mmCIF file of C-alpha atoms in Angstrom:
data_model
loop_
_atom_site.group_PDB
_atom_site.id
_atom_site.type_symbol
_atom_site.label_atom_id
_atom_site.label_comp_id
_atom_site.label_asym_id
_atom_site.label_seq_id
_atom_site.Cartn_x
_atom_site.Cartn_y
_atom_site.Cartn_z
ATOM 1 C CA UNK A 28 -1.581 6.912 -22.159
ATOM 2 C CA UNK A 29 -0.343 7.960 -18.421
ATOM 3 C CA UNK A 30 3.099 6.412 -18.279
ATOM 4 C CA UNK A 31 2.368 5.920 -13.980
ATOM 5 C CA UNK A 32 -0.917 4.315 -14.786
ATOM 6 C CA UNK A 33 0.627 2.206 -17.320
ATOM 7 C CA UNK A 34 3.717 1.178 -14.805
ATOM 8 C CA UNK A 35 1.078 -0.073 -12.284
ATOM 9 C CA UNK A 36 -0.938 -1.999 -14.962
ATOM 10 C CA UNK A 37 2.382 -3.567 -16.498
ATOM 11 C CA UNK A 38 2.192 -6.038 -13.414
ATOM 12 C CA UNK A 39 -1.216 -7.350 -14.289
ATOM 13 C CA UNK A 40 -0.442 -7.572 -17.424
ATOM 14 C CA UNK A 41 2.739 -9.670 -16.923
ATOM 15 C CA UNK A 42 0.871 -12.159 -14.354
ATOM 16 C CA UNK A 43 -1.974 -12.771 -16.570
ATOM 17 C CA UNK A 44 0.303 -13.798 -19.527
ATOM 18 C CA UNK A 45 2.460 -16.463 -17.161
ATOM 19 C CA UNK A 46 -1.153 -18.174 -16.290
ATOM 20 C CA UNK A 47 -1.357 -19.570 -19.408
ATOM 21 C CA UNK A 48 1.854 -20.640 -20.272
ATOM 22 C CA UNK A 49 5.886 -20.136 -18.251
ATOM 23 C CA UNK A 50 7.746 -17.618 -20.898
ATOM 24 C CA UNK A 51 11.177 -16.043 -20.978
ATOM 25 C CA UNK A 52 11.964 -12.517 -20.723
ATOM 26 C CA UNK A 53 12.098 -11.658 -24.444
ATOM 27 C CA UNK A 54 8.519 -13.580 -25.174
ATOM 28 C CA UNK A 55 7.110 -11.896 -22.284
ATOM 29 C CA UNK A 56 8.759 -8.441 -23.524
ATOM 30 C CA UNK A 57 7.523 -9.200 -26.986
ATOM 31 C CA UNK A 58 3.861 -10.267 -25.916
ATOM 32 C CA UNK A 59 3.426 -6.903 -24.043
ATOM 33 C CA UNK A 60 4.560 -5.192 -26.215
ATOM 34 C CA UNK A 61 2.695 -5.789 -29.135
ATOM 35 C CA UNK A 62 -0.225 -4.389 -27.291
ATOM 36 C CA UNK A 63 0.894 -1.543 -25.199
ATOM 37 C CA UNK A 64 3.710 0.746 -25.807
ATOM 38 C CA UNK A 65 6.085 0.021 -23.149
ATOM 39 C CA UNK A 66 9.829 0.322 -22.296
ATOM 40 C CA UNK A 67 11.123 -2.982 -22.896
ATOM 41 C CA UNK A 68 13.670 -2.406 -20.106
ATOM 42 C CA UNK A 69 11.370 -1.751 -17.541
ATOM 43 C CA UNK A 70 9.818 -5.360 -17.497
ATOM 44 C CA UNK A 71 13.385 -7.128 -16.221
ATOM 45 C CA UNK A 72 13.352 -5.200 -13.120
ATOM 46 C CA UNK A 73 9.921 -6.026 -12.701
ATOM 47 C CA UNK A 74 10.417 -9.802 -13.199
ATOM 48 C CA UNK A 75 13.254 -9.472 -10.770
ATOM 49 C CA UNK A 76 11.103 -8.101 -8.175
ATOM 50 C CA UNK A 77 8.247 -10.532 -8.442
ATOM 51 C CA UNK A 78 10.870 -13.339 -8.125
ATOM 52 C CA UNK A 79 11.985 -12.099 -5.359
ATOM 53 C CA UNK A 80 8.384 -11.812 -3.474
ATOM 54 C CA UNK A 81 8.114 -15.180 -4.349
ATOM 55 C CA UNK A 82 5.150 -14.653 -6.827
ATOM 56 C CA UNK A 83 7.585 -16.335 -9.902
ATOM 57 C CA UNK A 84 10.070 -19.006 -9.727
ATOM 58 C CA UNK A 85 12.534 -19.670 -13.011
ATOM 59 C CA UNK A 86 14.251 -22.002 -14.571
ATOM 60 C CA UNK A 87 16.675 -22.283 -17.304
ATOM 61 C CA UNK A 88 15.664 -24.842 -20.421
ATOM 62 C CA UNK A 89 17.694 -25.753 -23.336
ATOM 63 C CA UNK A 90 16.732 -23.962 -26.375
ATOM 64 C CA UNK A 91 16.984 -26.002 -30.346
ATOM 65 C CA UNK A 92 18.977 -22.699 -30.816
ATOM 66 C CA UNK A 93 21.254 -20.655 -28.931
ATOM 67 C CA UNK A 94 21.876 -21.185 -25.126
ATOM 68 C CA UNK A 95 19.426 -22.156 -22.768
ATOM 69 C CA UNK A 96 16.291 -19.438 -22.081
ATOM 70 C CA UNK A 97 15.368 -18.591 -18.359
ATOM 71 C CA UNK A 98 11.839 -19.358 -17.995
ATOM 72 C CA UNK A 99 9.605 -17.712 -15.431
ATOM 73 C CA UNK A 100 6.606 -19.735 -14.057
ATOM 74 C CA UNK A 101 3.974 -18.391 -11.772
ATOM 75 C CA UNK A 102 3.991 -19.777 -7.844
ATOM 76 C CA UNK A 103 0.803 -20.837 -6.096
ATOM 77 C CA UNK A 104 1.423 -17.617 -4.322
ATOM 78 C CA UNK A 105 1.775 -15.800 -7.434
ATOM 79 C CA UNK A 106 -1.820 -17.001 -8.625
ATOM 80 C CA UNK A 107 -3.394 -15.783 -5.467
ATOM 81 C CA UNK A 108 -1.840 -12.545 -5.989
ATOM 82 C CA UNK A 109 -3.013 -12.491 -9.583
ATOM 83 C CA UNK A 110 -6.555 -13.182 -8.407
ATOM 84 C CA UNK A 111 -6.449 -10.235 -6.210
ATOM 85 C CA UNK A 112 -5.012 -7.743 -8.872
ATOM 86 C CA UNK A 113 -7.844 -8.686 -11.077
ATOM 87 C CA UNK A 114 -10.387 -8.271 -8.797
ATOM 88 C CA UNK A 115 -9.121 -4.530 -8.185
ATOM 89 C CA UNK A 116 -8.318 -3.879 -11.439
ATOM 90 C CA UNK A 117 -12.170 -4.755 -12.339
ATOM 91 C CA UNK A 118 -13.599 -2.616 -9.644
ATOM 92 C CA UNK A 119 -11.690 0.498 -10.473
ATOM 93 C CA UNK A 120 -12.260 -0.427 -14.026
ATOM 94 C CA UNK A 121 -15.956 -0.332 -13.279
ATOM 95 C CA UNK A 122 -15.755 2.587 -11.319
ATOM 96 C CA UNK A 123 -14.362 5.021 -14.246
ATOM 97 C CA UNK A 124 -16.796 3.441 -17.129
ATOM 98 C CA UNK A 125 -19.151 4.806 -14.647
ATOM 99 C CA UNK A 126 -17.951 8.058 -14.063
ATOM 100 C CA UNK A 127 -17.640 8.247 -18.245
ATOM 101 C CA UNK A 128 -21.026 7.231 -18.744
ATOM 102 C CA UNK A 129 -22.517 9.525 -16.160
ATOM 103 C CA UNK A 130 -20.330 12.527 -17.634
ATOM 104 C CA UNK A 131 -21.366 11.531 -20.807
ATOM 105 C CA UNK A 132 -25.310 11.095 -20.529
ATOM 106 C CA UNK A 133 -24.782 14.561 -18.423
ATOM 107 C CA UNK A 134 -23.646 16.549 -21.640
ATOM 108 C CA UNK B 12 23.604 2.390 -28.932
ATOM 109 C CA UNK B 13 25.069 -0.982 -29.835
ATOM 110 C CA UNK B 14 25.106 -4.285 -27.136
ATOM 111 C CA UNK B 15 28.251 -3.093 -25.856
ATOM 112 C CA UNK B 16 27.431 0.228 -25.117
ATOM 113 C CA UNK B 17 24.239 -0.793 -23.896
ATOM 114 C CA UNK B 18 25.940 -3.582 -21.405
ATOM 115 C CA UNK B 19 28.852 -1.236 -20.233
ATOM 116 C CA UNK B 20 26.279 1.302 -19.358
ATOM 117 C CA UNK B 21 24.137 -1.116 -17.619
ATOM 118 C CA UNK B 22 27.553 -2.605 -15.514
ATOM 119 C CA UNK B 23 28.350 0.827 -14.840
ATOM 120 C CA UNK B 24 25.169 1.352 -13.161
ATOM 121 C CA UNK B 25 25.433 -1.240 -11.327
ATOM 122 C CA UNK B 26 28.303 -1.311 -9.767
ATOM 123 C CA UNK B 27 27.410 -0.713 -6.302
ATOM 124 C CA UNK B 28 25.303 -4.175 -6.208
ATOM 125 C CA UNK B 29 26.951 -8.178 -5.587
ATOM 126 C CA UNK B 30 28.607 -9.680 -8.248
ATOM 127 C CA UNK B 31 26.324 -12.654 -8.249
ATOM 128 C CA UNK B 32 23.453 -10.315 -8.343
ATOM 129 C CA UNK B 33 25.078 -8.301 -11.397
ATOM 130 C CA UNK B 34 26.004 -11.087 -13.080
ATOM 131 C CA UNK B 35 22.385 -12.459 -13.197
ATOM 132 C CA UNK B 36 21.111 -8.899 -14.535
ATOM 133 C CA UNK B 37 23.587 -8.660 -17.658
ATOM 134 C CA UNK B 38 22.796 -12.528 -18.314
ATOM 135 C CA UNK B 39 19.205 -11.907 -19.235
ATOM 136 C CA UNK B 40 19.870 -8.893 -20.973
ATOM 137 C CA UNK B 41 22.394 -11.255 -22.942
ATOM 138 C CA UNK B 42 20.093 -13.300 -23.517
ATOM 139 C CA UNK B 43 17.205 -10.919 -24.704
ATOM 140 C CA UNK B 44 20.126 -9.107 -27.225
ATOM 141 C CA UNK B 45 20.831 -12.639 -28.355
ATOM 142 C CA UNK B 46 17.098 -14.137 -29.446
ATOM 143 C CA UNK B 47 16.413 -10.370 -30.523
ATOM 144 C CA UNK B 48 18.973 -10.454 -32.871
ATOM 145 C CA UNK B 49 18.089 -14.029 -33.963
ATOM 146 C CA UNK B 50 14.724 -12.664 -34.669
ATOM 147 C CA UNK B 51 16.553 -10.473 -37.114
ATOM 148 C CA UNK B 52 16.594 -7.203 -34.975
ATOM 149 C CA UNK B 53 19.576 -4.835 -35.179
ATOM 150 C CA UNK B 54 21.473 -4.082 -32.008
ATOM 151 C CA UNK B 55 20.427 -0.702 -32.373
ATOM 152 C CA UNK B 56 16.511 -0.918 -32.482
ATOM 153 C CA UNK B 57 17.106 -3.728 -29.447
ATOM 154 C CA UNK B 58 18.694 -1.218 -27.174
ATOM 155 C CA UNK B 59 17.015 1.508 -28.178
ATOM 156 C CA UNK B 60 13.299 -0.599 -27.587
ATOM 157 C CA UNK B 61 14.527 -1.274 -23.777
ATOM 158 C CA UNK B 62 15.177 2.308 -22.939
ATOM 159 C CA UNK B 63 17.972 3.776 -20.866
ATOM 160 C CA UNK B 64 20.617 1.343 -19.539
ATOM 161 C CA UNK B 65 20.977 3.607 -16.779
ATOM 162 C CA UNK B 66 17.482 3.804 -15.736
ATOM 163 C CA UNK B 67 16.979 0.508 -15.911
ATOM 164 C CA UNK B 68 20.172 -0.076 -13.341
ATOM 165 C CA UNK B 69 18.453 2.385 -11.295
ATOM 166 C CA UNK B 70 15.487 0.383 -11.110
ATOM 167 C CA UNK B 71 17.454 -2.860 -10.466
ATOM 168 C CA UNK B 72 19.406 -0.937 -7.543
ATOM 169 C CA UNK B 73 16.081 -0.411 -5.777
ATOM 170 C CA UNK B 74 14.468 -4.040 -6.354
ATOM 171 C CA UNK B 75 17.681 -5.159 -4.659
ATOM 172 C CA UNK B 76 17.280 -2.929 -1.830
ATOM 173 C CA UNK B 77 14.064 -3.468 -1.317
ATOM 174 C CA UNK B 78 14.370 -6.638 -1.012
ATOM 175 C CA UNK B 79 17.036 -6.595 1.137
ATOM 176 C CA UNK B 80 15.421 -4.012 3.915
ATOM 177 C CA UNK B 81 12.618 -6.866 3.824
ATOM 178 C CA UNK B 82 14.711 -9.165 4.874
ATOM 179 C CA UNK B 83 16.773 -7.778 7.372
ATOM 180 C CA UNK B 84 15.409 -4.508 8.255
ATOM 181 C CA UNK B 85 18.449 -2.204 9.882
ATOM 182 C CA UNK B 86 19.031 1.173 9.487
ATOM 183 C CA UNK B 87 21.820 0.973 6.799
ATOM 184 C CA UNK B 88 19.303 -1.397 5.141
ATOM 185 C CA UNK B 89 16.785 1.272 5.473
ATOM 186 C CA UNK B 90 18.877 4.314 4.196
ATOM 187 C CA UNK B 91 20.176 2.164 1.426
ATOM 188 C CA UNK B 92 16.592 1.297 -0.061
ATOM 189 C CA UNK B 93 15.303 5.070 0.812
ATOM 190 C CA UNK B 94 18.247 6.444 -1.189
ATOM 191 C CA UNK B 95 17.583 3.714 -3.973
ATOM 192 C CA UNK B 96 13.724 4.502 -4.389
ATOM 193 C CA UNK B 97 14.074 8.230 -4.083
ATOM 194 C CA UNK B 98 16.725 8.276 -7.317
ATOM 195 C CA UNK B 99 14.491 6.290 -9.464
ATOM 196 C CA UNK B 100 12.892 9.915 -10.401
ATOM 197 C CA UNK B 101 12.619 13.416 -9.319
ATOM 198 C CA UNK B 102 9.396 12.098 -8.232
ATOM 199 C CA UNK B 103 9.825 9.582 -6.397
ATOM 200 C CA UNK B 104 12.732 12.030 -4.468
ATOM 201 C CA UNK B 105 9.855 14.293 -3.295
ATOM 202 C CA UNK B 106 7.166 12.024 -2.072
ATOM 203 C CA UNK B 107 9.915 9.739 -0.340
ATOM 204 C CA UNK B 108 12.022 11.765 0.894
ATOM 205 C CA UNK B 109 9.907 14.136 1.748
ATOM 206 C CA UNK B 110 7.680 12.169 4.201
ATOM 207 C CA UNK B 111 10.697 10.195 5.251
ATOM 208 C CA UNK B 112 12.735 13.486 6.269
ATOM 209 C CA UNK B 113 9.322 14.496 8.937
ATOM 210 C CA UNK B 114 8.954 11.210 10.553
ATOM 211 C CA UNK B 115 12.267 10.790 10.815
ATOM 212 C CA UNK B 116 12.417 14.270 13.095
ATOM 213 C CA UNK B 117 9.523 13.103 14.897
ATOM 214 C CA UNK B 118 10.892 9.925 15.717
ATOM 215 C CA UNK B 119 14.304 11.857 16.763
ATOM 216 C CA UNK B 120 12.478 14.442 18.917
ATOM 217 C CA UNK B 121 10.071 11.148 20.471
ATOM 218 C CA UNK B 122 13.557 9.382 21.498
ATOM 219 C CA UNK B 123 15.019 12.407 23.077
ATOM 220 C CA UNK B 124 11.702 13.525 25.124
ATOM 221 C CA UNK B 125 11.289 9.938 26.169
ATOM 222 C CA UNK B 126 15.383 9.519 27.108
ATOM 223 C CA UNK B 127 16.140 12.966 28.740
ATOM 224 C CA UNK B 128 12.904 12.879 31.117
ATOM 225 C CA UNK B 129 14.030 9.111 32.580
ATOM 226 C CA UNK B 130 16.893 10.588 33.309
ATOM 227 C CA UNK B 131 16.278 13.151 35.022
ATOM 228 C CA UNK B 132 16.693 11.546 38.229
ATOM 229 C CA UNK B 133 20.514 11.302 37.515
ATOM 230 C CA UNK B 134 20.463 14.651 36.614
ATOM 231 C CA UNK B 135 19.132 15.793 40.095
ATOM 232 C CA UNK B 136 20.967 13.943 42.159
ATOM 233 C CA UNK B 137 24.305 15.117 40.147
ATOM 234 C CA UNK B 138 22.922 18.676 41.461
ATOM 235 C CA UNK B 139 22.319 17.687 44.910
ATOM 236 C CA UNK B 140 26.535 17.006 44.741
ATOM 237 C CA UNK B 141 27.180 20.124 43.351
ATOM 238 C CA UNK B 142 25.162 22.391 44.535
ATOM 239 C CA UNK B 143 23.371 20.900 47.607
ATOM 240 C CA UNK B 144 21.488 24.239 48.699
ATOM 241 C CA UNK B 145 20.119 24.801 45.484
ATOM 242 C CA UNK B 146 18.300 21.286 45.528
ATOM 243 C CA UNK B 147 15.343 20.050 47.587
ATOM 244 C CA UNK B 148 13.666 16.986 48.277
ATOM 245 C CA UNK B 149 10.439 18.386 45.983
ATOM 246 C CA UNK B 150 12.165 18.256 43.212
ATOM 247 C CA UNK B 151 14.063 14.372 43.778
ATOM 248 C CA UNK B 152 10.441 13.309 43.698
ATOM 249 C CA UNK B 153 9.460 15.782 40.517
ATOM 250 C CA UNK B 154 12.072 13.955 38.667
ATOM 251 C CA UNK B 155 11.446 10.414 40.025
ATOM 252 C CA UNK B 156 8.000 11.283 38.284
ATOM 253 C CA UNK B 157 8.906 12.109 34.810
ATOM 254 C CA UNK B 158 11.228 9.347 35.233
ATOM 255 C CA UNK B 159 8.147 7.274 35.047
ATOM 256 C CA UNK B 160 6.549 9.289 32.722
ATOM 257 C CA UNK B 161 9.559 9.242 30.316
ATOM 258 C CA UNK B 162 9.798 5.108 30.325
ATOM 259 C CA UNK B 163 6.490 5.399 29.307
ATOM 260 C CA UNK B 164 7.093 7.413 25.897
ATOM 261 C CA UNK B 165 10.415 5.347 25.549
ATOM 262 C CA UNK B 166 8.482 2.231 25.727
ATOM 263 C CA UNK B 167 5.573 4.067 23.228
ATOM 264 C CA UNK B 168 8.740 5.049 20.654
ATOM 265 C CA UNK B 169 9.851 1.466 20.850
ATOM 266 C CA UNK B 170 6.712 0.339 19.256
ATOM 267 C CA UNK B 171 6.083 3.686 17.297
ATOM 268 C CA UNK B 172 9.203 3.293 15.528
ATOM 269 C CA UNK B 173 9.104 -0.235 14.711
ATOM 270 C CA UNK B 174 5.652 0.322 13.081
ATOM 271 C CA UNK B 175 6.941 3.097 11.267
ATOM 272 C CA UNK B 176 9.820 1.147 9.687
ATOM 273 C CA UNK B 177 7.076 -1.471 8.717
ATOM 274 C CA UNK B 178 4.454 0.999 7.307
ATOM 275 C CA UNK B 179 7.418 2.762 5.337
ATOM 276 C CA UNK B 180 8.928 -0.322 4.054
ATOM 277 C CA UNK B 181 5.551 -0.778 2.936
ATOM 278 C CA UNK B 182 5.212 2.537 1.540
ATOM 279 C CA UNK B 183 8.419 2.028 -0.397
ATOM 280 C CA UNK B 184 7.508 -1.093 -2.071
ATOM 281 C CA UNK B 185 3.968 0.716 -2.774
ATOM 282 C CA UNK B 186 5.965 3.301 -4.401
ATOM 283 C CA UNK B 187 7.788 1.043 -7.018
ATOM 284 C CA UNK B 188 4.530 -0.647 -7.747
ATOM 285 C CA UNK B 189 2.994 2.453 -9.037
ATOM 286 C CA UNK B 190 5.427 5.043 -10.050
ATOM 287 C CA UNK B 191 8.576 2.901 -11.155
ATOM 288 C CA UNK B 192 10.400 4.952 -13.638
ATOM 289 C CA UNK B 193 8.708 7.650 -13.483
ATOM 290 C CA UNK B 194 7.569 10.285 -16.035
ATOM 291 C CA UNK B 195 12.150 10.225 -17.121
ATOM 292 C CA UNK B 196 11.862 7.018 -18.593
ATOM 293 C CA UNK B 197 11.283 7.166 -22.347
ATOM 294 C CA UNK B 198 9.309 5.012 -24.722
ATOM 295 C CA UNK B 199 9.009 4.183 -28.176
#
């Protein structure tokens, strides 16, 4: 896949997996991961930049091993942005099955 | 690359940003070389499953000044977030520079227009001391006109260039959402 298109979807992606439950960096890493094929790396900078718009807040919690994790947890703020993304990601979803099902039918 | 080499690179990147700020970006990399390795992981595949140290400071450099232009938007602030977003890729240099280097020159050649026609009055009446043949009243009145004329594009500039700096503040942060990295960074 695109590695742009999969930068911009990495967000989402991120966002939809802090709804459920606050993670740390290397669950969140791990969680993505396992789905797409990602640079690991590139996720920290994007948690850092989401923290800083406000859309995450963190927190450190002791862990049964090893020093304490720093959890992220999704802000009011961030939910409302998360609802937004959504939305546009369905729409332009919708819009290329479209396209691919005209082109298809077409042929 | 083991930890260390992974971590020195990643300082080394970094360099230019606070300490506080640096010292928070090497603690969660700690921290994800430490549970990886608990999870039985070799330093090697770890590093090697983030991707370039120095790409990844890159990256960190611009969410820093980013943020920072947001908050406080000067002109060093400016240049320093420009300069940060246009070395995340080859890229990135093109379509920020590039659009950055044009409005800049119109913004430059809107300023001196605007300046250089209010004062023109000055300019006139310098002439009427040095050369007071040369001058007439005609053309006192000429420049007492583009005076007017040239408070009105200074004023226009004013809030031309403000909205620029918003709308390309904007443009940068549009930027990292969709092209971070860019096609340089590597994956497994």
């Amino acid at each position: 896949m695109n590695i742009q298109f999969k930068k911009g979807v990495l967000e989402l992606c991120i966002l939809v997996i802090l709804d459920k439950k606050d993670c740390y960096g290397y669950e969140l890493v791990q969680t993505v991961s396992r789905h797409i094929a990602i640079s690991e790396g590139s996720v920290y900078p994007l948690l850092r930049r989401l923290t800083k718009e406000e859309y995450f807040t963190t927190y450190l919690q002791e862990s049964t091993e090893g020093p304490p994790r720093k959890y992220y947890s999704l802000t009011t703020k961030g939910k409302t942005y998360l609802k937004q993304l959504i939305e546009e990601w369905n729409e332009f979803s919708t819009g290329v099955n479209q396209i691919i099902k005209a082109g298809v039918n077409d042929e | 690359m083991n930890k260390q080499q992974f971590m020195k690179e990643l300082n080394r990147s970094l360099k230019k940003l606070p300490d506080e700020e640096r010292r928070d970006i090497s603690q969660d990399f700690e921290e994800h070389f430490f549970i990886g390795k608990q999870e039985g992981q070799s330093e090697e595949d770890i590093s090697s499953s983030l991707g370039s140290p120095g790409q990844i400071g890159k990256e960190m450099l611009a969410v820093y000044h980013l943020d920072q232009v947001q908050s406080a938007a000067s002109t060093g602030n400016m240049f320093r977030a420009i300069w940060a977003v246009a070395g995340l890729s080859f890229f990135n240099l093109i379509i920020v520079l590039g659009p950055f280097i044009g409005l800049l020159g119109l913004v430059l050649a809107g300023w001196a227009v605007g300046i250089s026609f209010t004062v023109s009055p000055v300019l006139v009446l310098a002439e009427l001391i040095v050369n007071p043949e040369a001058s007439s009243i005609f053309e006192f009145f000429m420049s007492l006109t583009l005076a007017g004329i040239g408070l009105l594009i200074s004023f226009g500039m004013l809030k031309l260039t403000k909205w620029l700096t918003k709308t390309f503040i904007w443009y940068l942060h549009y930027n990292m959402r969709l092209v971070k990295g860019g096609a340089k960074y590597e994956y497994r």
